[in-house]
mmCIF file of C-alpha atoms in Angstrom:
data_model
loop_
_atom_site.group_PDB
_atom_site.id
_atom_site.type_symbol
_atom_site.label_atom_id
_atom_site.label_comp_id
_atom_site.label_asym_id
_atom_site.label_seq_id
_atom_site.Cartn_x
_atom_site.Cartn_y
_atom_site.Cartn_z
ATOM 1 C CA MET E 1 87.824 -53.893 113.943
ATOM 2 C CA LEU E 2 87.547 -50.130 113.719
ATOM 3 C CA ASN E 3 84.403 -48.751 112.145
ATOM 4 C CA GLU E 4 84.630 -45.961 109.549
ATOM 5 C CA ALA E 5 83.914 -43.192 112.084
ATOM 6 C CA ALA E 6 86.715 -44.391 114.359
ATOM 7 C CA ARG E 7 89.098 -44.877 111.416
ATOM 8 C CA ALA E 8 88.456 -41.285 110.288
ATOM 9 C CA LEU E 9 89.287 -39.929 113.757
ATOM 10 C CA PHE E 10 92.492 -41.944 114.084
ATOM 11 C CA THR E 11 93.718 -41.123 110.570
ATOM 12 C CA GLY E 12 93.071 -37.404 111.020
ATOM 13 C CA PRO E 13 95.646 -35.169 112.719
ATOM 14 C CA ASN E 14 93.899 -35.555 116.083
ATOM 15 C CA ILE E 15 95.816 -36.058 119.309
ATOM 16 C CA ALA E 16 94.970 -39.309 121.076
ATOM 17 C CA HIS E 17 95.400 -40.235 124.728
ATOM 18 C CA VAL E 18 96.878 -43.585 125.679
ATOM 19 C CA ALA E 19 96.166 -45.143 129.074
ATOM 20 C CA THR E 20 98.396 -47.924 130.400
ATOM 21 C CA LEU E 21 98.691 -49.591 133.787
ATOM 22 C CA LEU E 22 101.362 -48.579 136.274
ATOM 23 C CA PRO E 23 103.163 -51.316 138.248
ATOM 24 C CA GLY E 24 100.823 -50.708 141.202
ATOM 25 C CA GLY E 25 97.753 -51.057 138.983
ATOM 26 C CA GLY E 26 96.921 -47.355 138.699
ATOM 27 C CA PRO E 27 96.256 -45.643 135.372
ATOM 28 C CA HIS E 28 98.841 -43.681 133.421
ATOM 29 C CA SER E 29 97.520 -41.489 130.594
ATOM 30 C CA VAL E 30 99.517 -39.449 128.077
ATOM 31 C CA PRO E 31 98.825 -37.688 124.756
ATOM 32 C CA VAL E 32 100.295 -39.296 121.634
ATOM 33 C CA MET E 33 100.433 -38.848 117.884
ATOM 34 C CA ILE E 34 98.618 -41.776 116.308
ATOM 35 C CA ASP E 35 97.656 -43.341 112.981
ATOM 36 C CA LEU E 36 96.631 -46.640 111.463
ATOM 37 C CA GLU E 37 98.970 -49.382 110.323
ATOM 38 C CA GLY E 38 96.679 -51.760 108.465
ATOM 39 C CA ASP E 39 93.945 -52.727 110.930
ATOM 40 C CA HIS E 40 96.062 -51.752 113.933
ATOM 41 C CA LEU E 41 96.392 -48.433 115.709
ATOM 42 C CA ALA E 42 100.003 -47.242 115.708
ATOM 43 C CA PHE E 43 101.836 -44.810 117.971
ATOM 44 C CA PHE E 44 105.458 -44.463 119.001
ATOM 45 C CA THR E 45 107.423 -44.083 122.179
ATOM 46 C CA SER E 46 110.702 -45.042 123.761
ATOM 47 C CA PRO E 47 110.702 -48.559 125.216
ATOM 48 C CA ASN E 48 112.248 -46.937 128.314
ATOM 49 C CA SER E 49 109.451 -44.378 128.733
ATOM 50 C CA ARG E 50 106.881 -44.912 131.469
ATOM 51 C CA LYS E 51 104.283 -46.102 128.931
ATOM 52 C CA GLY E 52 106.851 -48.337 127.224
ATOM 53 C CA ARG E 53 107.760 -49.974 130.535
ATOM 54 C CA ASN E 54 104.079 -50.276 131.485
ATOM 55 C CA LEU E 55 103.283 -52.015 128.190
ATOM 56 C CA ALA E 56 106.251 -54.382 128.559
ATOM 57 C CA ALA E 57 104.695 -55.577 131.815
ATOM 58 C CA ASP E 58 101.031 -55.538 130.711
ATOM 59 C CA ASP E 59 100.015 -55.145 127.062
ATOM 60 C CA ARG E 60 96.485 -53.906 127.800
ATOM 61 C CA ILE E 61 95.778 -50.365 126.640
ATOM 62 C CA ALA E 62 92.954 -47.856 126.286
ATOM 63 C CA ILE E 63 93.066 -45.114 123.668
ATOM 64 C CA SER E 64 90.772 -42.159 123.138
ATOM 65 C CA VAL E 65 90.823 -39.612 120.355
ATOM 66 C CA THR E 66 88.772 -36.441 119.905
ATOM 67 C CA ASP E 67 88.196 -34.570 116.666
ATOM 68 C CA ARG E 68 90.162 -31.336 117.008
ATOM 69 C CA GLU E 69 87.507 -29.408 115.045
ATOM 70 C CA ASN E 70 84.420 -31.000 116.650
ATOM 71 C CA LEU E 71 85.132 -31.649 120.314
ATOM 72 C CA VAL E 72 81.998 -33.746 120.870
ATOM 73 C CA LEU E 73 83.145 -36.338 118.307
ATOM 74 C CA SER E 74 85.422 -39.015 119.737
ATOM 75 C CA ALA E 75 86.362 -42.675 119.554
ATOM 76 C CA LEU E 76 87.276 -44.954 122.439
ATOM 77 C CA VAL E 77 89.281 -48.151 122.021
ATOM 78 C CA ARG E 78 90.371 -50.884 124.388
ATOM 79 C CA GLY E 79 92.833 -53.466 123.170
ATOM 80 C CA ARG E 80 96.314 -54.894 123.424
ATOM 81 C CA VAL E 81 99.705 -54.028 122.011
ATOM 82 C CA VAL E 82 100.346 -56.968 119.707
ATOM 83 C CA LYS E 83 103.632 -55.853 118.161
ATOM 84 C CA ARG E 84 106.542 -53.507 118.664
ATOM 85 C CA VAL E 85 108.342 -52.472 115.509
ATOM 86 C CA GLY E 86 111.935 -51.303 115.810
ATOM 87 C CA GLY E 87 114.781 -50.681 113.394
ATOM 88 C CA ASP E 88 114.221 -49.237 109.936
ATOM 89 C CA ALA E 89 110.653 -50.578 109.731
ATOM 90 C CA GLY E 90 109.837 -48.881 113.037
ATOM 91 C CA TRP E 91 111.374 -45.599 111.900
ATOM 92 C CA ASP E 92 109.271 -45.712 108.727
ATOM 93 C CA ILE E 93 106.134 -45.787 110.914
ATOM 94 C CA VAL E 94 107.449 -43.187 113.391
ATOM 95 C CA ASP E 95 108.376 -40.772 110.579
ATOM 96 C CA ARG E 96 105.018 -41.246 108.817
ATOM 97 C CA ILE E 97 103.060 -40.561 112.009
ATOM 98 C CA PHE E 98 105.221 -37.577 112.971
ATOM 99 C CA ALA E 99 104.942 -36.115 109.458
ATOM 100 C CA LYS E 100 101.150 -36.339 109.599
ATOM 101 C CA TYR E 101 101.219 -33.849 112.490
ATOM 102 C CA THR E 102 104.263 -31.731 111.662
ATOM 103 C CA GLY E 103 104.957 -32.091 107.949
ATOM 104 C CA GLY E 104 108.374 -33.721 108.402
ATOM 105 C CA PRO E 105 110.202 -36.741 109.832
ATOM 106 C CA TYR E 106 110.981 -37.245 113.505
ATOM 107 C CA PRO E 107 113.833 -34.785 114.212
ATOM 108 C CA SER E 108 116.295 -37.138 115.891
ATOM 109 C CA ARG E 109 117.085 -40.834 115.851
ATOM 110 C CA GLU E 110 116.516 -41.408 119.546
ATOM 111 C CA ASP E 111 115.395 -44.662 121.080
ATOM 112 C CA ARG E 112 111.896 -45.031 119.542
ATOM 113 C CA GLU E 113 109.700 -47.930 118.506
ATOM 114 C CA ALA E 114 106.283 -48.133 116.906
ATOM 115 C CA TYR E 115 103.608 -49.905 118.946
ATOM 116 C CA LEU E 116 100.767 -51.659 117.125
ATOM 117 C CA VAL E 117 97.466 -52.058 118.939
ATOM 118 C CA GLU E 118 94.777 -54.572 118.086
ATOM 119 C CA PRO E 119 91.409 -53.033 118.971
ATOM 120 C CA GLU E 120 89.188 -55.359 121.014
ATOM 121 C CA HIS E 121 86.389 -52.939 121.874
ATOM 122 C CA VAL E 122 85.558 -49.799 119.880
ATOM 123 C CA SER E 123 82.913 -47.169 120.542
ATOM 124 C CA VAL E 124 82.117 -43.850 118.918
ATOM 125 C CA PRO E 125 79.779 -42.091 121.344
ATOM 126 C CA THR E 126 77.261 -39.592 120.037
ATOM 127 C CA PHE E 127 75.997 -36.566 121.895
ATOM 128 C CA GLY E 128 72.914 -34.486 121.300
#
């Protein structure tokens, strides 16, 4: 479960970084827009993207987020993608996340799905 400090960082308009595993076992990290969907972290991507293909092969994921106004405040999560949401339900999540960052819905109806992550390990490091 996410604690309140982590929830605040993931619900704010902060860019997160998602790390997945490449076919050879190496890390692949990319920035994503993110939010909460119930008790799960939610982000979106194309199932055909590198991260989408990585997660189809191995559902383990690491996500970090840093407060855009206080760069020493961050949350780190390790977990698994437990659900992919496509169709209209997926677009509802994609549009909500995109609007949080831009003020409007995702601009095109390309091949996108929402990915729901169940946190298994959560830390909110403190500095100073």
